[in-house]
Short mmCIF file of C-alpha atoms and ligand atoms in Angstrom, two decimals:
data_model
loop_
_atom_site.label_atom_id
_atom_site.label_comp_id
_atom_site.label_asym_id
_atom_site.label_seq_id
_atom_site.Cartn_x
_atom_site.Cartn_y
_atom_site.Cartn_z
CA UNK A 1 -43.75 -3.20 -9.56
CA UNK A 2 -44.29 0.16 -11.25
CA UNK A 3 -45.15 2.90 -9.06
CA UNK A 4 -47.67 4.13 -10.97
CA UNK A 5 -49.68 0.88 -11.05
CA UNK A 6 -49.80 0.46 -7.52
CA UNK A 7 -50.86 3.63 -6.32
CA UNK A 8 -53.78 3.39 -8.43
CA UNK A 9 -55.82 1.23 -5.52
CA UNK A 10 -53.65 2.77 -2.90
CA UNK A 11 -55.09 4.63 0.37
CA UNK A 12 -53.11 6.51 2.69
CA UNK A 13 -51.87 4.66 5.68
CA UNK A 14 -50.90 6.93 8.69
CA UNK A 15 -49.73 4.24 10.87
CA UNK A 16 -47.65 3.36 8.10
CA UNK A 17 -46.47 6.93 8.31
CA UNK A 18 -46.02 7.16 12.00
CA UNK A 19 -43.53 3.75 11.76
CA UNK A 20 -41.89 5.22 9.17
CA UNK A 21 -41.24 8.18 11.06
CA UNK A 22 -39.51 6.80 14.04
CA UNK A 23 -37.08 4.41 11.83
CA UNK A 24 -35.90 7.95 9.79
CA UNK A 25 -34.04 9.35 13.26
CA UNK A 26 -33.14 13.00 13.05
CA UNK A 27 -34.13 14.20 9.64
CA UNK A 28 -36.79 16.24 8.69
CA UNK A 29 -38.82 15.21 5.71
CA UNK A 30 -42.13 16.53 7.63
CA UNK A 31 -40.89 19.70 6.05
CA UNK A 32 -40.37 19.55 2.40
CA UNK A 33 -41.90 22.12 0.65
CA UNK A 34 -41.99 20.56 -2.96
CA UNK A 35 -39.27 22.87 -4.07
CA UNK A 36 -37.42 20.54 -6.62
CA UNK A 37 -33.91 20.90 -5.99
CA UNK A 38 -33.58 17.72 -5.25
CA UNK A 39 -34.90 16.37 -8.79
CA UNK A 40 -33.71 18.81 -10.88
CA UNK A 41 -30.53 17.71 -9.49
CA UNK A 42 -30.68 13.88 -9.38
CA UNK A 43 -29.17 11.31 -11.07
CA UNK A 44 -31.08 9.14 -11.35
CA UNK A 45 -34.28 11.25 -12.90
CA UNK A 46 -32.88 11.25 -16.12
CA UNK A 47 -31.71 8.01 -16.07
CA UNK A 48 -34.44 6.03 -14.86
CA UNK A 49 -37.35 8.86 -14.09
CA UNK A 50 -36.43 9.29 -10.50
CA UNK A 51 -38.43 12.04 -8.50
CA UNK A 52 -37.42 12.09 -5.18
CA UNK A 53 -39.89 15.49 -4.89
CA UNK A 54 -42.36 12.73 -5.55
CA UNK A 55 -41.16 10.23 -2.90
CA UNK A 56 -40.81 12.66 -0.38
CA UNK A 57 -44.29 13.99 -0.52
CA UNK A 58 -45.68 10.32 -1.02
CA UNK A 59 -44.05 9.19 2.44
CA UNK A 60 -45.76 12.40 3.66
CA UNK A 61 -49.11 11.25 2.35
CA UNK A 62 -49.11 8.08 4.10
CA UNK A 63 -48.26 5.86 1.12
CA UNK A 64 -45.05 3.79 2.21
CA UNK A 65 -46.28 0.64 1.48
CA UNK A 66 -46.66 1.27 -2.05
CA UNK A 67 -43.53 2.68 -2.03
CA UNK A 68 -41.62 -0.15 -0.46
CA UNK A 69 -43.02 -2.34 -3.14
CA UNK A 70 -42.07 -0.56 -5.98
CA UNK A 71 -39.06 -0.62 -7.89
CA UNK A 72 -38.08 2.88 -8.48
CA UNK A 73 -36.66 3.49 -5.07
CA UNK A 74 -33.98 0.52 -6.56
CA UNK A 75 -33.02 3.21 -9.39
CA UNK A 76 -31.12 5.96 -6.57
CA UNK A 77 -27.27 5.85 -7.38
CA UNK A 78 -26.48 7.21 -4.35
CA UNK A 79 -24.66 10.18 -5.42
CA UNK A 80 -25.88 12.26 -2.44
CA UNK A 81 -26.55 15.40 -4.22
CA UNK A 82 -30.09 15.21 -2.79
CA UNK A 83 -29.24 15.12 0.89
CA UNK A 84 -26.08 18.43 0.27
CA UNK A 85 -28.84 20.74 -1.86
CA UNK A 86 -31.93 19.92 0.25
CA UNK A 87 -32.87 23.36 1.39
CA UNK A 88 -35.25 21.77 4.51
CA UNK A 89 -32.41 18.77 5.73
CA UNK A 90 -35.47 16.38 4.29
CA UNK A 91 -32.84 14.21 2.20
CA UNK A 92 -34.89 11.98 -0.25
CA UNK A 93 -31.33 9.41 -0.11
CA UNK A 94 -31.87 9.07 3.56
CA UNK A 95 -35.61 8.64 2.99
CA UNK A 96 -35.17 5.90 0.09
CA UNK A 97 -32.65 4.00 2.37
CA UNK A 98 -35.37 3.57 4.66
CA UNK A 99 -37.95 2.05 2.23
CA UNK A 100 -35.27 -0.24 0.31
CA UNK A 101 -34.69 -1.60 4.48
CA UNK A 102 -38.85 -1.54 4.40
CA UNK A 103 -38.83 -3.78 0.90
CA UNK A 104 -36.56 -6.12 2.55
CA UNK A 105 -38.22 -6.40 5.78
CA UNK A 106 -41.69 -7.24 3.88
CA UNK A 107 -39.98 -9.64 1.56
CA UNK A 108 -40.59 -7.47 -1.25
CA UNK A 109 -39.06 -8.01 -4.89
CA UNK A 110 -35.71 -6.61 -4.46
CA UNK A 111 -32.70 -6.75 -6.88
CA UNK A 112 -31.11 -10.11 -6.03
CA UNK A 113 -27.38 -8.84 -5.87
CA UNK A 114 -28.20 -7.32 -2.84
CA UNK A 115 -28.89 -10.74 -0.80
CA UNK A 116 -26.17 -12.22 -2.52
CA UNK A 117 -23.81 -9.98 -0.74
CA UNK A 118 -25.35 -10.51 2.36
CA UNK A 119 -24.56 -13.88 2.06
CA UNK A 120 -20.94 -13.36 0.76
CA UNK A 121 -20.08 -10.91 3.74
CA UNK A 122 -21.41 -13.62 6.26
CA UNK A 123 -19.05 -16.55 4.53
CA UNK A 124 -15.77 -14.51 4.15
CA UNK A 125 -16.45 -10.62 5.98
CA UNK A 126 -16.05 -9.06 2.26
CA UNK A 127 -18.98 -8.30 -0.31
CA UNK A 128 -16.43 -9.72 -3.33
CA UNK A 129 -14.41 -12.36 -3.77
CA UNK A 130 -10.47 -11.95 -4.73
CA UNK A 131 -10.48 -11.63 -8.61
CA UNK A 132 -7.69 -12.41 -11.34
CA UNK A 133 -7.16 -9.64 -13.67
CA UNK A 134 -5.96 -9.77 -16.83
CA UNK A 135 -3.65 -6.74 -18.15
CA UNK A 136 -4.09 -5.54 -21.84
CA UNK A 137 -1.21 -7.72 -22.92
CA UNK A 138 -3.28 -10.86 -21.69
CA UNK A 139 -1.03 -11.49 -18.89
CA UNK A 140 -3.34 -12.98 -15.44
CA UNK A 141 -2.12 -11.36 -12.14
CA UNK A 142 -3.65 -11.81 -8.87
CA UNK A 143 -2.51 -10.58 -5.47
CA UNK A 144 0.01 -13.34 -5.18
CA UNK A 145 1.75 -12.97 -8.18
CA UNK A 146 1.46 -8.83 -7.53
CA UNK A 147 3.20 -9.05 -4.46
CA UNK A 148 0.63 -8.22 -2.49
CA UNK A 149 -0.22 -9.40 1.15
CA UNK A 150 -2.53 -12.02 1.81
CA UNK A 151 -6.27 -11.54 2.76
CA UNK A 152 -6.88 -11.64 6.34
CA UNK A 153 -10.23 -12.89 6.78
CA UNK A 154 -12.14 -12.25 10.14
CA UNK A 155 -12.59 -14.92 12.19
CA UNK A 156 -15.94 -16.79 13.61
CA UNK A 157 -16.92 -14.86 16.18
CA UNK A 158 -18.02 -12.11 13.35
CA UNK A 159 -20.20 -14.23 11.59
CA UNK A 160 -22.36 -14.94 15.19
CA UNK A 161 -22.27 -11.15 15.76
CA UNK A 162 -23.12 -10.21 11.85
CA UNK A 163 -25.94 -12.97 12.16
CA UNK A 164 -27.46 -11.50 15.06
CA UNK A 165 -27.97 -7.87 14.05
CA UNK A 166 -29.01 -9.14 10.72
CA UNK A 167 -31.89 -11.32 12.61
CA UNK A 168 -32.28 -8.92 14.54
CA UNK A 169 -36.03 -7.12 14.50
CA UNK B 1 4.44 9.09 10.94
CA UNK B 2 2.53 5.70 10.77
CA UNK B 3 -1.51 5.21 9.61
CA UNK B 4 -3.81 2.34 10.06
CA UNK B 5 -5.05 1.36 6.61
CA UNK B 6 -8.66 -0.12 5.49
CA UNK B 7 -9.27 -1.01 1.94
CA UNK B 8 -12.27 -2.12 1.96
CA UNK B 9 -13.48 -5.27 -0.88
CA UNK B 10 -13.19 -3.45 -4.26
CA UNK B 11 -9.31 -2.24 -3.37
CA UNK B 12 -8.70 -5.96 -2.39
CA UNK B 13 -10.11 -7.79 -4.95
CA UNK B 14 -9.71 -5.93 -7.76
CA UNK B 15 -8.38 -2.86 -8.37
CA UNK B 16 -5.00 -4.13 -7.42
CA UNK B 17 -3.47 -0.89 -8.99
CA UNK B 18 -4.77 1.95 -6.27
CA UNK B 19 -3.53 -0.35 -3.59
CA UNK B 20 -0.04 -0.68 -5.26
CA UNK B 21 0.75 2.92 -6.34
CA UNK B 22 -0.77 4.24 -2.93
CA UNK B 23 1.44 1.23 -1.12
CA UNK B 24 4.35 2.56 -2.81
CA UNK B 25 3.74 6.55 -2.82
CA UNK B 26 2.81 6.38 0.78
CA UNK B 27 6.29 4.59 1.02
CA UNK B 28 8.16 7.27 -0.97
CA UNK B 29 6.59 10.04 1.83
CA UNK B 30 7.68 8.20 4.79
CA UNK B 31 4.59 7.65 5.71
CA UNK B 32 4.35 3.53 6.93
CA UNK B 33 0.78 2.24 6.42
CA UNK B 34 -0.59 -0.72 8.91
CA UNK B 35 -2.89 -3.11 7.65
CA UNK B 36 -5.82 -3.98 9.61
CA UNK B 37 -6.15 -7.71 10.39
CA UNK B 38 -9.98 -9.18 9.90
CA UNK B 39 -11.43 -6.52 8.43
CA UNK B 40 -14.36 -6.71 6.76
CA UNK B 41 -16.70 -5.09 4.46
CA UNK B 42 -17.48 -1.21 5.47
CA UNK B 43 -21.04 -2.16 5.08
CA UNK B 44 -22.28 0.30 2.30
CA UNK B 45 -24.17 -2.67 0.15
CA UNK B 46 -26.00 -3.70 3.77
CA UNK B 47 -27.05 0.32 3.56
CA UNK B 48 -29.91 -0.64 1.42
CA UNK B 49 -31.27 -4.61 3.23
CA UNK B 50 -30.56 -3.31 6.93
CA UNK B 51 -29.32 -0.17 8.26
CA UNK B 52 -28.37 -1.49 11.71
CA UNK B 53 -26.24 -4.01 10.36
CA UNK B 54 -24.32 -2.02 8.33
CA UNK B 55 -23.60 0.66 10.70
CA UNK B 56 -22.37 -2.36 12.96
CA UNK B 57 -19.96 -3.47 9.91
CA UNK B 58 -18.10 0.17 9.63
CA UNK B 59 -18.03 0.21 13.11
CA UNK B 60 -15.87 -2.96 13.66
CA UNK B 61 -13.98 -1.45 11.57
CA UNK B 62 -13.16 1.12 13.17
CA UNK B 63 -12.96 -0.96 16.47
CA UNK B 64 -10.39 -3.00 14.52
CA UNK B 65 -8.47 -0.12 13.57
CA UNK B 66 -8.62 0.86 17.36
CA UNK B 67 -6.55 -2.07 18.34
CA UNK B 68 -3.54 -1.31 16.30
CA UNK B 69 -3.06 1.56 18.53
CA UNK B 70 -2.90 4.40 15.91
CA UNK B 71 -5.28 7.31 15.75
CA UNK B 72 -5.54 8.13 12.28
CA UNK B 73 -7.34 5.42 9.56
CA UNK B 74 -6.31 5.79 5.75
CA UNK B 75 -9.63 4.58 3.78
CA UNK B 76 -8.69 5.28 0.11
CA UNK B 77 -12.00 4.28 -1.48
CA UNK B 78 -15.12 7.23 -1.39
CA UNK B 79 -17.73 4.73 -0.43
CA UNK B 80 -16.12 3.30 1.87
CA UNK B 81 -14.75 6.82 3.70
CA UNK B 82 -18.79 7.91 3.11
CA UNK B 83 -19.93 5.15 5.28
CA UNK B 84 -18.00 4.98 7.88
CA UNK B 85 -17.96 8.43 8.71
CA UNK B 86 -21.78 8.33 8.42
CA UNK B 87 -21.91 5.53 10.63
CA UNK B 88 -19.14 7.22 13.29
CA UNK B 89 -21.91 10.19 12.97
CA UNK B 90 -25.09 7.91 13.73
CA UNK B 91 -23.11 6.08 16.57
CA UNK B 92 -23.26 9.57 18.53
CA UNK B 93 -26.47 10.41 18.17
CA UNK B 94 -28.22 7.12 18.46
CA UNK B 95 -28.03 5.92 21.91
CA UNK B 96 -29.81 2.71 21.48
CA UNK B 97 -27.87 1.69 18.30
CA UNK B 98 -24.60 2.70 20.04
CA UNK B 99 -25.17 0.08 22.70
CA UNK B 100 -26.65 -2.51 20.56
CA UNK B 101 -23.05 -2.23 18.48
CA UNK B 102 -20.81 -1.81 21.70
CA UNK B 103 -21.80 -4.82 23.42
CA UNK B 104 -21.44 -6.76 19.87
CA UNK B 105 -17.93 -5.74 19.53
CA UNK B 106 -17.24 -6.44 23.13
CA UNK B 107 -18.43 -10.37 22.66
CA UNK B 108 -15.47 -10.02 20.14
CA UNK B 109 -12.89 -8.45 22.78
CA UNK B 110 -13.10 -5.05 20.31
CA UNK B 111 -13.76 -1.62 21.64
CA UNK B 112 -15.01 1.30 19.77
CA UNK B 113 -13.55 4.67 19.74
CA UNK B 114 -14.50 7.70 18.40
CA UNK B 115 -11.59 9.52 18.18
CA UNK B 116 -9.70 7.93 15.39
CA UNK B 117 -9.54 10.65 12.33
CA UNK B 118 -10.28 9.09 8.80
CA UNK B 119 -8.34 10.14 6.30
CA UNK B 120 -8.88 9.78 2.35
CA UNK B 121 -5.88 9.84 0.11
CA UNK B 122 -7.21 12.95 -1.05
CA UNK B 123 -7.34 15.02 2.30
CA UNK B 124 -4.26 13.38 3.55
CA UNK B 125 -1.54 14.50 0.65
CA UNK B 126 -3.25 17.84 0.34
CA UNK B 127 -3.78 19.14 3.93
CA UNK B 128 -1.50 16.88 5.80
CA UNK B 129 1.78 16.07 3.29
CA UNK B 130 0.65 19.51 1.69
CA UNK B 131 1.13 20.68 -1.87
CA UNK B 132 4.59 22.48 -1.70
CA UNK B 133 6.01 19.42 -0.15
CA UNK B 134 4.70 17.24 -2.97
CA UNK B 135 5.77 20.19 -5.44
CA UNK B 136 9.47 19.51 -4.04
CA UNK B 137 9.68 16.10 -3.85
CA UNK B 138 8.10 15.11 -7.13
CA UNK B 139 11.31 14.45 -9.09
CA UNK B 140 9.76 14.54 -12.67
CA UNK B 141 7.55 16.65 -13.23
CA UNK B 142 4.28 16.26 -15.67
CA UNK B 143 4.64 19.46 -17.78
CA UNK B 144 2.38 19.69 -21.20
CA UNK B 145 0.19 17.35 -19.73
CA UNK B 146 -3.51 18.42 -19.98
CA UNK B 147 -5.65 16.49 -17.45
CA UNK B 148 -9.75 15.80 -16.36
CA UNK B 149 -9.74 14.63 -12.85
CA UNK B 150 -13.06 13.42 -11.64
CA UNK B 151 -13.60 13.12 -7.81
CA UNK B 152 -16.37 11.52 -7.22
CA UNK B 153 -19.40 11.82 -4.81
CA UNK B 154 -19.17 10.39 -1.45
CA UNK B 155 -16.22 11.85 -0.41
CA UNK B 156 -17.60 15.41 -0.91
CA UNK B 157 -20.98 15.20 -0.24
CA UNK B 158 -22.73 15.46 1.80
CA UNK B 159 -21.02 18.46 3.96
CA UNK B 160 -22.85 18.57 7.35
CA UNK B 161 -20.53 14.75 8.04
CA UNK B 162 -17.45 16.98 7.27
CA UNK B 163 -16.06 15.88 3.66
CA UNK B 164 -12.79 16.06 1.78
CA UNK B 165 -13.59 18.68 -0.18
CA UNK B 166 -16.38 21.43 -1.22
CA UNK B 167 -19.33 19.85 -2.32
CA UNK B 168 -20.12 21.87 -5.08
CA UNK B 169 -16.43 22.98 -6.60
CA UNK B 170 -14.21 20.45 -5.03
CA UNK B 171 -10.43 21.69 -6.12
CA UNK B 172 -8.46 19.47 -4.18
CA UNK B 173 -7.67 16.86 -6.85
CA UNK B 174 -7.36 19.54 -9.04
CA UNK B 175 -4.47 21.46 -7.31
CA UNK B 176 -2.85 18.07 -6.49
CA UNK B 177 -2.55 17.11 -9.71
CA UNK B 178 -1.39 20.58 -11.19
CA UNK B 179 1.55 20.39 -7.96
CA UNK B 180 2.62 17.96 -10.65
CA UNK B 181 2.96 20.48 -13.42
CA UNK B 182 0.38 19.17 -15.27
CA UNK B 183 -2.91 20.97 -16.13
CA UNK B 184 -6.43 20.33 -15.44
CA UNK B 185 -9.72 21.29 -17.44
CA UNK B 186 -12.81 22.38 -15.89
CA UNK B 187 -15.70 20.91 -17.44
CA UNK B 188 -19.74 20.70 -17.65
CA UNK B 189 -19.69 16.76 -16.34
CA UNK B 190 -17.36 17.13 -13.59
CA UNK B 191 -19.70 16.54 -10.64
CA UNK B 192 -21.38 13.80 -13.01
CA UNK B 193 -21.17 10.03 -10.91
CA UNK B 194 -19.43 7.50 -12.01
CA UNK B 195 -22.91 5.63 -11.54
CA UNK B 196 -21.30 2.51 -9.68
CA UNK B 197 -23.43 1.73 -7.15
CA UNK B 198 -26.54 1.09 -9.76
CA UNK B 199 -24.67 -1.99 -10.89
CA UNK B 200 -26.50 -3.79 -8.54
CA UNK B 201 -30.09 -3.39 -9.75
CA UNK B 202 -29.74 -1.67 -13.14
CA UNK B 203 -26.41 -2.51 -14.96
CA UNK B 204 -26.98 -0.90 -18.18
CA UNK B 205 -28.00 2.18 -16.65
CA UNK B 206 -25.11 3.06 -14.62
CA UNK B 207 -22.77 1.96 -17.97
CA UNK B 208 -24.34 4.39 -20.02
CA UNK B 209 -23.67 6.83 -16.88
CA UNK B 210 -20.24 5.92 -16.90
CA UNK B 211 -19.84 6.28 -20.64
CA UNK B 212 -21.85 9.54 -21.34
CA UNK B 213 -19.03 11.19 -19.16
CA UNK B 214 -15.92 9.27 -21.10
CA UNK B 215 -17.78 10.40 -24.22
CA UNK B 216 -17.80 13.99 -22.94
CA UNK B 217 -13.85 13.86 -21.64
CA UNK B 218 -12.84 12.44 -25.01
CA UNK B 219 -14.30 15.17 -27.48
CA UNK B 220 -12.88 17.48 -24.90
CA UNK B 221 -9.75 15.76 -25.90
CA UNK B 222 -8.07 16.13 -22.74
CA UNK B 223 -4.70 13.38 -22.19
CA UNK B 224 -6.25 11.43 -19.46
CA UNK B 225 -8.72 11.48 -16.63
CA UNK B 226 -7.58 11.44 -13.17
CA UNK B 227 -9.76 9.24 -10.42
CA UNK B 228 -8.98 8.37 -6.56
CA UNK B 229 -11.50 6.13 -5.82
CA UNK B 230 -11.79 2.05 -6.84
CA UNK B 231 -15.28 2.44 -7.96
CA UNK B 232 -15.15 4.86 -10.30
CA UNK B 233 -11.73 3.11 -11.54
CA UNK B 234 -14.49 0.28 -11.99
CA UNK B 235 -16.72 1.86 -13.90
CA UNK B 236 -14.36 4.57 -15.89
CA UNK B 237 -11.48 2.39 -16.73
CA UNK B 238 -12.20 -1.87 -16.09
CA UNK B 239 -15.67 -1.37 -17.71
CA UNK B 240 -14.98 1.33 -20.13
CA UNK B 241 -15.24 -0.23 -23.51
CA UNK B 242 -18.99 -1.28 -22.18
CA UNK B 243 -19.56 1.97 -20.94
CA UNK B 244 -18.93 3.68 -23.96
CA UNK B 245 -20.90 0.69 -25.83
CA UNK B 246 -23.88 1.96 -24.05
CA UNK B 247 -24.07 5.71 -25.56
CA UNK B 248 -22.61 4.17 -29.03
CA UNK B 249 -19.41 5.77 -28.69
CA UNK B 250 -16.13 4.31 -28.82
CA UNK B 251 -13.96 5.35 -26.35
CA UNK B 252 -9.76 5.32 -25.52
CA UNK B 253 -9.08 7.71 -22.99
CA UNK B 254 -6.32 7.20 -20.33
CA UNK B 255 -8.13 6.66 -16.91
CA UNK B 256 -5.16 6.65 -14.17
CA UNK B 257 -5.63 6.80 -10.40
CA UNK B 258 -4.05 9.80 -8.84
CA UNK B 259 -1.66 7.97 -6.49
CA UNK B 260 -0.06 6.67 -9.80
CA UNK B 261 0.27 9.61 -11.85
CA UNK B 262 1.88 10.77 -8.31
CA UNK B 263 4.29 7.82 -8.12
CA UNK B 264 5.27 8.13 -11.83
CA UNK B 265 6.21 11.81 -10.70
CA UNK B 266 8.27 10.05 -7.76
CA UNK B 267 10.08 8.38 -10.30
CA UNK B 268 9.12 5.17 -8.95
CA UNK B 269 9.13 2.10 -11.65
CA UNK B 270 5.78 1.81 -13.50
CA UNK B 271 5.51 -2.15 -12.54
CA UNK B 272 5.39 -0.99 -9.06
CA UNK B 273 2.26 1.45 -9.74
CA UNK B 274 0.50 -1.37 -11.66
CA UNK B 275 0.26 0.64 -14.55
CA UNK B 276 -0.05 -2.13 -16.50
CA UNK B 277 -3.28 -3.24 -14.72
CA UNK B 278 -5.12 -0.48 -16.23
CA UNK B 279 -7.55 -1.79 -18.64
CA UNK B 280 -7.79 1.81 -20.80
CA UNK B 281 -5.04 3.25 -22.67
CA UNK B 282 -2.89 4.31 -20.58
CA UNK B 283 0.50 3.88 -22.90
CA UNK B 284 -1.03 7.00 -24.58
CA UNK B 285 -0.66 9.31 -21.38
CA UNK B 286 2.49 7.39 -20.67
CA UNK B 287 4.02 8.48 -23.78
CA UNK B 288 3.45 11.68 -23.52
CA UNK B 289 5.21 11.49 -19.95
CA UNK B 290 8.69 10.22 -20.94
CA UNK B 291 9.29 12.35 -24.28
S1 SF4 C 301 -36.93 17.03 -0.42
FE1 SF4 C 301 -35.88 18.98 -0.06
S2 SF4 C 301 -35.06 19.54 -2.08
FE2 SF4 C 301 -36.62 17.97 -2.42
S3 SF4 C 301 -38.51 19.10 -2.83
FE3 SF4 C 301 -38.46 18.66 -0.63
S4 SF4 C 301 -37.53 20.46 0.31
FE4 SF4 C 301 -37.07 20.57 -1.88
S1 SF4 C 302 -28.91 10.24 -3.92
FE1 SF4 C 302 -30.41 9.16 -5.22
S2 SF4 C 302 -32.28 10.40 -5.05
FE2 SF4 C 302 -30.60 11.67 -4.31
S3 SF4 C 302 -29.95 12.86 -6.09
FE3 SF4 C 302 -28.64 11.01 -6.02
S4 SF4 C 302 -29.69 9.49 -7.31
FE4 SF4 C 302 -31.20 11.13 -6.86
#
């Protein structure tokens, strides 16, 4: 849902805050000053209207809910540059991370891709499956007929352990 | 000298030509790679669903790449050298997530250690092989050639893990590829990301990433652009006729990983590189090379 929409009923939820807080170990978003180096900077903003200035100061302001179940914190690319030119170590990636875990958690609407691989990496330990490729003279290779070595896929025992953090609360 | 090696998924299911032409550089240097046995995923899509989870995933890795006995771990893709160094970096200062992963790699008979130094490609043939070496052993060298490289982002940023290279004017690539004899250009879009890792949730968007910078590169009219990571050979050179679809350009610029242009200056065949894996242009750039 659009951000915009759903914070116009919202009210600040400290608690929500305070949880928030303890899952975000060791950085510092408490002190953002609303300087903008981190939008002016981002990727995403032009892109898809990212402002993690905005984000950051929501969190702050005791709106994480709203913010879990929107879909702009799905639009980050991940490039980073947030968390290097952050002048108060408040990183708006690090902070995003920890609502995307939030949407999940609350069975939010989340881009589906995202449980897919989930699943994949629990069937076979990889997020993709072995592709054929085709060259630009329309000649199919794959790692066999490359000469390269097999896929060795981990065993069992990684599935019960991946399983059990995954369940885990 | 002998590395561990961890691909990751993209390297092994894909982009079959970074694992061949850094198989057979790393070869050429005497350097033998090992290949971990039951890897899996580094855990960078689990980033975003659970944290925990995916800091477990990197970590088996690197408890995997403990057991082959070698202390230094050759991860040539960014994201996957980004999140397992993160995840090396939370496993010290989280107490309670260190034991959590510990005891679930011990019900596997792994062990973790934090000792074992990661290496990109990147890092490795420019402070460990080192530039005059390469300068000596390439046999041909890639004069007249005038080159974009593009580095990408999670191997440089962000600096307080300890990165590759300088977050803001990363060189490295650069000066690697000029060892060569070959030329790079510095341009407005260099730190610009490949936009990869929106494919997930917004496809079009990170295309139209991916082809705003190919648009750039190509009115610069530079002979190629030079990548070292699988994701950005994703988006740059597999996807770049859809990229450049996005931004209503149409595109053919030469998008080779570094480790090939590298092997091509080895003199080692062009089969063996999987040059002919690339989906862009390359015959252009590999004209220019042999006349
Ligand atoms: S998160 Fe950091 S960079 Fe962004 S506005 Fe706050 S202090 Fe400035
Ligand atoms: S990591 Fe995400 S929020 Fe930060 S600058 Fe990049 S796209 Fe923007």
């Amino acid at each position: 849902m659009g951000l915009t929409d759903l914070m116009s009923m919202a009210k600040p939820n400290m608690d929500a805050r305070e949880n928030f807080l303890s899952k975000l170990s060791s950085r510092e978003f408490v002190n953002c000053f609303q300087c903008l180096k981190c939008t002016s900077g981002c990727t995403a903003l032009k892109l898809l209207e990212l402002k993690p200035h905005e984000i950051v100061k929501l969190v702050n302001l005791g709106f994480v809910d709203e913010l879990a179940s929107s879909d702009i914190i799905w639009t980050c690319v991940t490039c980073l540059k947030c968390v290097q030119r952050c002048p108060q170590k408040a990183s708006p990636y690090h902070i995003i991370m920890v609502l995307r875990n939030m949407a999940v958690e609350k069975e939010a609407q989340i881009p589906e891709e995202y449980l897919k691989t989930v699943s994949r990496i629990l069937e076979t330990g990889l997020a993709e499956a072995p592709q054929e490729v085709t060259t630009r003279k329309m000649e199919v290779f794959d790692r066999k007929s490359l000469n390269l070595p097999k896929i060795t896929f981990p065993r069992e025992s990684f599935q019960v352990a991946f399983m059990k953090i995954m369940e885990e609360k | 000298m002998k590395l561990a090696v961890f691909w990751g998924c993209r390297i092994l299911t894909s982009q079959y030509a970074y694992e061949m032409s850094v198989r057979e550089v790393f070869k050429k240097l005497n350097v033998e790679l090992v290949d971990l046995s039951e890897a899996n995923c580094c855990g960078d899509p689990i980033k975003s669903v659970k944290d925990s989870a995916a800091n477990y995933l990197a970590n088996r890795v690197l408890a995997i790449a403990n057991a082959t006995g070698l202390d230094g771990l050759l991860v040539p893709c960014n994201r996957c050298h980004f999140t397992i160094s993160e995840a090396k970096d939370v496993m010290s200062k989280d107490k309670n997530l260190n034991k959590k992963i510990e005891s679930l790699l011990k019900e596997e008979g792994l062990a973790y250690n934090s000792h074992i130094k990661i290496w990109h490609v990147i890092d490795f043939l420019h402070n460990f092989v080192g530039l005059d070496s390469i300068k000596k052993t390439a046999q041909k060298p890639l004069n007249g050639l005038r080159l974009a490289t593009h580095v990408g982002c999670q191997i440089i940023r962000y600096s307080d893990l300890g990165r590759v290279d300088d977050a803001e004017n990363p060189r490295k690539l650069d000066e690697l590829v000029e060892a060569l004899g070959a030329k790079t250009v510095d341009y407005a879009e260099k730190l610009d990301c490949c936009g990869a890792a929106l494919m997930y949730g917004h496809p079009n968007s990170a295309l139209s990433l991916a082809g705003a910078k190919i648009k750039a590169l190509q009115n610069l009219g530079v002979d190629g652009l030079v990548i070292s990571c699988p994701d950005c050979g994703l988006m740059f050179d597999f996807r770049q006729k859809d990229a450049a679809a996005t931004v209503g350009a149409k595109t053919s610029l030469p998008v080779i990983y570094y480790t090939q242009l590298l092997g091509l200056a080895l003199n080692i065949e062009m089969e063996k590189l999987g040059l002919h894996l690339n989906q862009s242009p390359v015959e252009q750039l590999l004209m220019k090379i042999s006349t």
